mmCIF file of N, CA and C in Angstrom:
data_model
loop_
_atom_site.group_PDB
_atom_site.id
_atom_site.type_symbol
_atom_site.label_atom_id
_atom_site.label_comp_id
_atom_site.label_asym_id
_atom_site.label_seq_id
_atom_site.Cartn_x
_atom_site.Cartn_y
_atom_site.Cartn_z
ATOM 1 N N UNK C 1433 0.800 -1.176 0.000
ATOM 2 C CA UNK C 1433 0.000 0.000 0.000
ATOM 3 C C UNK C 1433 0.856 1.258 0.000
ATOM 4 N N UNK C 1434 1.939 1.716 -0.505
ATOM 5 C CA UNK C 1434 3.092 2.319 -0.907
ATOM 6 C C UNK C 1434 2.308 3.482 -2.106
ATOM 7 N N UNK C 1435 2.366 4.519 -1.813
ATOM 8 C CA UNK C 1435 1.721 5.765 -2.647
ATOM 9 C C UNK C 1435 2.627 5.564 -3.511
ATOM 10 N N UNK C 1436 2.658 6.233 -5.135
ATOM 11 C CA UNK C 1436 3.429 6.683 -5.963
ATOM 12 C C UNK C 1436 3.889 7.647 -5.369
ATOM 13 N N UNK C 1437 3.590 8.910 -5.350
ATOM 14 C CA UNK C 1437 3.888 9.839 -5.287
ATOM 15 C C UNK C 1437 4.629 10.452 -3.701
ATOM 16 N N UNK C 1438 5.047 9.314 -2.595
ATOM 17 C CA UNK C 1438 4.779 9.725 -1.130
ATOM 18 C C UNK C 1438 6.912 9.624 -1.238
ATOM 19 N N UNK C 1439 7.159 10.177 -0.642
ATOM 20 C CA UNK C 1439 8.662 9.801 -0.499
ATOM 21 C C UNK C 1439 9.319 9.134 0.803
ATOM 22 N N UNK C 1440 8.291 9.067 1.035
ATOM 23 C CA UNK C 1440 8.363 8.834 3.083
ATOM 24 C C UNK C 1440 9.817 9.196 3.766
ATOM 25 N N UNK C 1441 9.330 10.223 3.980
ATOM 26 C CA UNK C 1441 10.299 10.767 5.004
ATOM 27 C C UNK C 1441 12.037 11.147 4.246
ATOM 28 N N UNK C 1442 11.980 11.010 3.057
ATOM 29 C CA UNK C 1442 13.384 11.170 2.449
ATOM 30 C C UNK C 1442 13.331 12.604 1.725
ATOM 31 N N UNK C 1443 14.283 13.229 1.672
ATOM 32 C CA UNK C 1443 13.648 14.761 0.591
ATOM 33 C C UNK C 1443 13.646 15.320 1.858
ATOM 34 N N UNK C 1444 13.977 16.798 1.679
ATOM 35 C CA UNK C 1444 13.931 18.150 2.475
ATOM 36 C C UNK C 1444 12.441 18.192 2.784
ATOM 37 N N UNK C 1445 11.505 17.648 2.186
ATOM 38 C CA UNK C 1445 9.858 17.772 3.197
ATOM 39 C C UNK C 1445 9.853 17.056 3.890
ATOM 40 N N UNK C 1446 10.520 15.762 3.821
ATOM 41 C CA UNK C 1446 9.996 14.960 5.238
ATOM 42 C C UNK C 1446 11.504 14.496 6.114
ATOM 43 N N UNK C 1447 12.176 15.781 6.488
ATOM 44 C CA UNK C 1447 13.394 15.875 7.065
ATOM 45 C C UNK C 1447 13.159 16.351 8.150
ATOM 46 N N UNK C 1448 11.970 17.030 8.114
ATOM 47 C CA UNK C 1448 11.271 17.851 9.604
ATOM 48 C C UNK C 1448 12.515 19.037 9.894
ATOM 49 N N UNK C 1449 12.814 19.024 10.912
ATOM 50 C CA UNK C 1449 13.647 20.064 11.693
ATOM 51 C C UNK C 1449 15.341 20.209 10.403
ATOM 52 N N UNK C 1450 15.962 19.337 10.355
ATOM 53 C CA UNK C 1450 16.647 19.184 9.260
ATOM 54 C C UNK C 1450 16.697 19.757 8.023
ATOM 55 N N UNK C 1451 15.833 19.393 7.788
ATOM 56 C CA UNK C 1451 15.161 20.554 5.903
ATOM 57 C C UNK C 1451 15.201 21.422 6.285
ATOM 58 N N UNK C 1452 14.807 22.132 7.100
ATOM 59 C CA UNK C 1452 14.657 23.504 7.591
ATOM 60 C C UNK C 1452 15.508 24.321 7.957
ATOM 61 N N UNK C 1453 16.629 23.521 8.015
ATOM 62 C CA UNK C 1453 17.939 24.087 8.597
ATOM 63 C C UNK C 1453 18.719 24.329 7.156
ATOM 64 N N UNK C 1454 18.769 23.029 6.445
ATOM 65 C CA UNK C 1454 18.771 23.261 5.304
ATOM 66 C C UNK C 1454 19.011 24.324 4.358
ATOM 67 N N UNK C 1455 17.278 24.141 4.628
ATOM 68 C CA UNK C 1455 16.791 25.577 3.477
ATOM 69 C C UNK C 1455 17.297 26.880 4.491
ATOM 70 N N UNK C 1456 17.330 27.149 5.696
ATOM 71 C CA UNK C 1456 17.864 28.376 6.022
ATOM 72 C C UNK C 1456 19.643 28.856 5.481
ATOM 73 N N UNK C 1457 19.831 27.552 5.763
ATOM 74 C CA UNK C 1457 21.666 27.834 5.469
ATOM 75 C C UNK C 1457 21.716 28.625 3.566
ATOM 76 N N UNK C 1458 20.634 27.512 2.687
ATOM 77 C CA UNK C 1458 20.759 28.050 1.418
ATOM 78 C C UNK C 1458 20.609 29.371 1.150
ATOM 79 N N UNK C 1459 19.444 29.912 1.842
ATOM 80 C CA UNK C 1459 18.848 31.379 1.932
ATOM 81 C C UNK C 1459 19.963 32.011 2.310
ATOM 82 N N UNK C 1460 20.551 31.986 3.754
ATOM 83 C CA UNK C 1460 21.500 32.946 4.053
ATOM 84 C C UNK C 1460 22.673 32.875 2.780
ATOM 85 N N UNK C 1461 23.105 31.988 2.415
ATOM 86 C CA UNK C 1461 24.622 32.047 1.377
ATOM 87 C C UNK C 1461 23.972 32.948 0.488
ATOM 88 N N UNK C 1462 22.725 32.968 -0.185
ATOM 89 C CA UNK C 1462 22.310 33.902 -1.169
ATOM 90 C C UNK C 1462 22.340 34.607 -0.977
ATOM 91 N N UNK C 1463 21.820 35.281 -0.063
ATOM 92 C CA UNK C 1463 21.874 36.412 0.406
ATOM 93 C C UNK C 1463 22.963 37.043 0.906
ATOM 94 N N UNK C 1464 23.892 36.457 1.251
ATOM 95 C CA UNK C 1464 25.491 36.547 1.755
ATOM 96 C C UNK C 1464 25.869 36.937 0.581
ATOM 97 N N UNK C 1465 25.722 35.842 -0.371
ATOM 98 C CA UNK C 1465 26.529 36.130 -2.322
ATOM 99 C C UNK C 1465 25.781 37.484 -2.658
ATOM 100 N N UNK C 1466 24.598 37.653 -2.193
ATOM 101 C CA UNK C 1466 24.176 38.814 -3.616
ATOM 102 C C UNK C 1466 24.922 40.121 -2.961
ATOM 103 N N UNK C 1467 24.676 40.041 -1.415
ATOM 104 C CA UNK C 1467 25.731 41.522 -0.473
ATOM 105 C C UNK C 1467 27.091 41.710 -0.753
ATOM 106 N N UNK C 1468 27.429 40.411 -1.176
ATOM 107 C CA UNK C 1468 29.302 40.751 -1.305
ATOM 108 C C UNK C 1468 29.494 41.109 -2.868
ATOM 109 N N UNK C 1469 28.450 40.477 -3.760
ATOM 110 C CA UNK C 1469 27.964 40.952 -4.959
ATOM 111 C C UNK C 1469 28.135 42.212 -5.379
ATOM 112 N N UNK C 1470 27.093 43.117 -4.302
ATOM 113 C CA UNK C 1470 26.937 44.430 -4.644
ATOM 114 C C UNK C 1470 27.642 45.583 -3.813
ATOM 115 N N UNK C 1471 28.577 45.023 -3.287
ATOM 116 C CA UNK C 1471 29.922 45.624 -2.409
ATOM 117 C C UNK C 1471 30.864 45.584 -3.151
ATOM 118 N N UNK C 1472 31.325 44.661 -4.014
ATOM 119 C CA UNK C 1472 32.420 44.040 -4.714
ATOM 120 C C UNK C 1472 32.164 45.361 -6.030
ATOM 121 N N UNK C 1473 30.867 45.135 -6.969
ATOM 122 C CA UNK C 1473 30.491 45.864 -7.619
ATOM 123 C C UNK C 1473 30.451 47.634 -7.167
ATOM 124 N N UNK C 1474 29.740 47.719 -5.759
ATOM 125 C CA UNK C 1474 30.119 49.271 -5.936
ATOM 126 C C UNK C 1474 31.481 49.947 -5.659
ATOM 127 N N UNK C 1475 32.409 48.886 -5.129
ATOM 128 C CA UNK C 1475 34.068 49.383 -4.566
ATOM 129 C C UNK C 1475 34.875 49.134 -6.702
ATOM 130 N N UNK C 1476 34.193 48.842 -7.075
ATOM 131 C CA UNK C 1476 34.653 48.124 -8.245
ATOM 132 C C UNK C 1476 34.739 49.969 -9.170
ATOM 133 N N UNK C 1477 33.165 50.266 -9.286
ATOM 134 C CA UNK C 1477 33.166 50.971 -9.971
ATOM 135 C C UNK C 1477 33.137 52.507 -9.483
ATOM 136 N N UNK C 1478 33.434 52.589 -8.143
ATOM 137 C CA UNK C 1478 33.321 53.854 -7.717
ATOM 138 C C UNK C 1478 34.827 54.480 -7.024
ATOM 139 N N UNK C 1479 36.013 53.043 -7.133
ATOM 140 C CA UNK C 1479 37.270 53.290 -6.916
ATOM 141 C C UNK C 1479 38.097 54.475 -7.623
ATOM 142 N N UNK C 1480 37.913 54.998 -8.914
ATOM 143 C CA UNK C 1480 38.428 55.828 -9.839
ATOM 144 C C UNK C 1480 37.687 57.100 -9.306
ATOM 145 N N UNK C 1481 36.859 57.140 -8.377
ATOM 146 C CA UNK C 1481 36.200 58.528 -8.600
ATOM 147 C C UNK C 1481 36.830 59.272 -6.978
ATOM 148 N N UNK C 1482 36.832 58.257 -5.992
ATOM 149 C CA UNK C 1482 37.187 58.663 -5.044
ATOM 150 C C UNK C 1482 39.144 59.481 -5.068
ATOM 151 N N UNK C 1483 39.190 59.976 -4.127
ATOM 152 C CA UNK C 1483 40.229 61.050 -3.889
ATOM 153 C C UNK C 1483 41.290 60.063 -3.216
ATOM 154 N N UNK C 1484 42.339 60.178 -3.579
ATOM 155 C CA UNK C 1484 43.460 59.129 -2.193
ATOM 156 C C UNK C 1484 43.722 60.082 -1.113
ATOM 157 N N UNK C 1485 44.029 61.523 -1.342
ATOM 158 C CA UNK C 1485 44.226 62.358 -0.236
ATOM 159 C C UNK C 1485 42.547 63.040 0.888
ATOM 160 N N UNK C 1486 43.112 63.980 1.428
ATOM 161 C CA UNK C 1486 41.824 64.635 2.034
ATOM 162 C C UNK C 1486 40.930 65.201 1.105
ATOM 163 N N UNK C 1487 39.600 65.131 1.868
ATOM 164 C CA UNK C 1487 38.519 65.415 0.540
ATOM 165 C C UNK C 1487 38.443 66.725 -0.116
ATOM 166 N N UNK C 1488 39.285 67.650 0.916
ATOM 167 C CA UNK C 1488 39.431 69.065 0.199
ATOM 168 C C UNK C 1488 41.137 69.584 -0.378
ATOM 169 N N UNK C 1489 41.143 69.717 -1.709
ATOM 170 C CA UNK C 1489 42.434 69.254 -2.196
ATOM 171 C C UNK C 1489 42.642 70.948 -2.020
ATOM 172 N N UNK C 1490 43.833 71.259 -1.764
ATOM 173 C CA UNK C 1490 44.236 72.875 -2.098
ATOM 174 C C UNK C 1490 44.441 72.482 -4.181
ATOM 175 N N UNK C 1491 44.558 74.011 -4.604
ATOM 176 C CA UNK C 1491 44.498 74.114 -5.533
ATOM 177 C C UNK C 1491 46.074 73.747 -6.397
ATOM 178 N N UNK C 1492 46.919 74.075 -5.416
ATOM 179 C CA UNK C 1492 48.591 73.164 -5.904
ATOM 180 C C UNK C 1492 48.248 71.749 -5.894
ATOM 181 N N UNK C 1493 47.415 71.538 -5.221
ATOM 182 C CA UNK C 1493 47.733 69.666 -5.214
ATOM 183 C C UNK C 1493 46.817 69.084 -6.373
ATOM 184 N N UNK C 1494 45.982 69.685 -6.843
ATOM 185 C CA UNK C 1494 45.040 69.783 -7.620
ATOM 186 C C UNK C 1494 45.867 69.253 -8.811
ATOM 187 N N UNK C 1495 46.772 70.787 -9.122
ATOM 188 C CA UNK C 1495 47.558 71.174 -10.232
ATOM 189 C C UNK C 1495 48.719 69.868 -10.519
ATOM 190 N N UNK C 1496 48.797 69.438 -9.490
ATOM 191 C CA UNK C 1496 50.339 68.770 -9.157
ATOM 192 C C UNK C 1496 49.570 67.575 -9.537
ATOM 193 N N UNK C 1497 48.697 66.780 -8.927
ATOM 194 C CA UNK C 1497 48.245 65.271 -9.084
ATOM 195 C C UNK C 1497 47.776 65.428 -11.140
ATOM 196 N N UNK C 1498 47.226 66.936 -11.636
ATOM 197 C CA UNK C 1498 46.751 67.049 -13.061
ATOM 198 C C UNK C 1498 48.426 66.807 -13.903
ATOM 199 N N UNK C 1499 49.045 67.341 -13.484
ATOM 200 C CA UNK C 1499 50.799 67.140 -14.235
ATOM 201 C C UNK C 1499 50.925 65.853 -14.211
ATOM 202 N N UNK C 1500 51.288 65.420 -13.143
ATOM 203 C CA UNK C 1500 51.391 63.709 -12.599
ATOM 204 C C UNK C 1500 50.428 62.882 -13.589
ATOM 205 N N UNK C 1501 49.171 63.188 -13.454
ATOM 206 C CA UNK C 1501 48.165 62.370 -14.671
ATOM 207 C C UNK C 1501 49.137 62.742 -16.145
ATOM 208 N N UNK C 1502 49.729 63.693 -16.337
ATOM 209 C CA UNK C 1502 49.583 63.841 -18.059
ATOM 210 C C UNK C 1502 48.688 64.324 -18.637
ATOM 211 N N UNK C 1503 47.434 65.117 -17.951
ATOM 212 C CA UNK C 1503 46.676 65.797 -18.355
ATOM 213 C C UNK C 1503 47.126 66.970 -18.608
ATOM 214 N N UNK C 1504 48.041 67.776 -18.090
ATOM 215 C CA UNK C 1504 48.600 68.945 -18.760
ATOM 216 C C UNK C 1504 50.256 68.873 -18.967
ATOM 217 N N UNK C 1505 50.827 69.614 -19.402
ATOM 218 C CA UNK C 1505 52.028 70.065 -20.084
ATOM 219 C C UNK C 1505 53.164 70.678 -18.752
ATOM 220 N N UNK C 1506 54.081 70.695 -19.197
ATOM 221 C CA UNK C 1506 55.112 71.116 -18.370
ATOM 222 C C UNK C 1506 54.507 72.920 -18.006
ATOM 223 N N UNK C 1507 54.446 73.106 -19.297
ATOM 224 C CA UNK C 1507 54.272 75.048 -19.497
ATOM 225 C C UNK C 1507 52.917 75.483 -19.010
ATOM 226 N N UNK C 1508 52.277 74.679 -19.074
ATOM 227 C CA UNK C 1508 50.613 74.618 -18.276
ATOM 228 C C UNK C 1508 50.750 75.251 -17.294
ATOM 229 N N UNK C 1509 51.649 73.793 -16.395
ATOM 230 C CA UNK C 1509 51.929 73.221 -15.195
ATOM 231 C C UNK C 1509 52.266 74.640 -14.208
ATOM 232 N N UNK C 1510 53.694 75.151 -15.024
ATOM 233 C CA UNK C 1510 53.999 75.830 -14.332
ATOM 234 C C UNK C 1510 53.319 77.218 -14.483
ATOM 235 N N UNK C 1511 52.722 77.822 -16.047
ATOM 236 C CA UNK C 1511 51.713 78.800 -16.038
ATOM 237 C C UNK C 1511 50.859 78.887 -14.912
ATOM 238 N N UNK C 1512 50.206 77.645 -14.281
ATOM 239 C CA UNK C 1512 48.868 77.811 -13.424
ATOM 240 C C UNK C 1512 49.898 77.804 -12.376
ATOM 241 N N UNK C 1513 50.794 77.242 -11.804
ATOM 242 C CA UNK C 1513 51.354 77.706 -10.669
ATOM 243 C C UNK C 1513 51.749 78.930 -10.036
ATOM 244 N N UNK C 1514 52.215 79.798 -11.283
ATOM 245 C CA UNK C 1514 52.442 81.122 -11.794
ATOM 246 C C UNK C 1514 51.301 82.303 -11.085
ATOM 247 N N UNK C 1515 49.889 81.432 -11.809
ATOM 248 C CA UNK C 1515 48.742 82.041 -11.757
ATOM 249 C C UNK C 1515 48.256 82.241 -10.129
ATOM 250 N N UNK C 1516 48.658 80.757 -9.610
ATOM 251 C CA UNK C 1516 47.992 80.995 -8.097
ATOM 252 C C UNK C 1516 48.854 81.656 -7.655
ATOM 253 N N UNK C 1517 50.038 82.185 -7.682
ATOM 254 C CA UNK C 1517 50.366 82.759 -6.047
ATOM 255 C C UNK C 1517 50.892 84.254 -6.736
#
């Protein structure tokens, strides 16, 4: 008298307390993966924008880190230095 369909007691439904533990551990890792996910992702793409020094740069250091890039010229460089003081 064996159901088709019954699994008796084998399978995460008829594990009772077990399954349940189970399925909590699966839930948390997901949820663990999608947080380190979207940490990983925002340190990923928001690294280039942030400053390495203090958040308020004087205007030499400005000038000095723009030379250093190669964004301006020697004669720039020292023109705007010229300019501030």
């Amino acid at each position: 008298m064996m159901g088709g369909g019954m699994m008796h007691g084998f399978g995460f439904g008829g594990m009772g307390l077990f399954g349940g533990w189970i399925g909590l551990i699966i839930n948390l890792a997901i949820i663990i993966g999608i947080v380190v996910l979207v940490v990983w992702v925002v340190k990923r793409f928001t690294s280039g924008n942030v400053s390495s020094g203090s958040a308020a740069q004087t205007p030499r250091e400005i000038v000095q880190s723009r030379y250093a890039r190669g964004e301006i010229t020697r004669d720039q460089y020292q023109q705007i230095l010229q300019d501030l003081t």
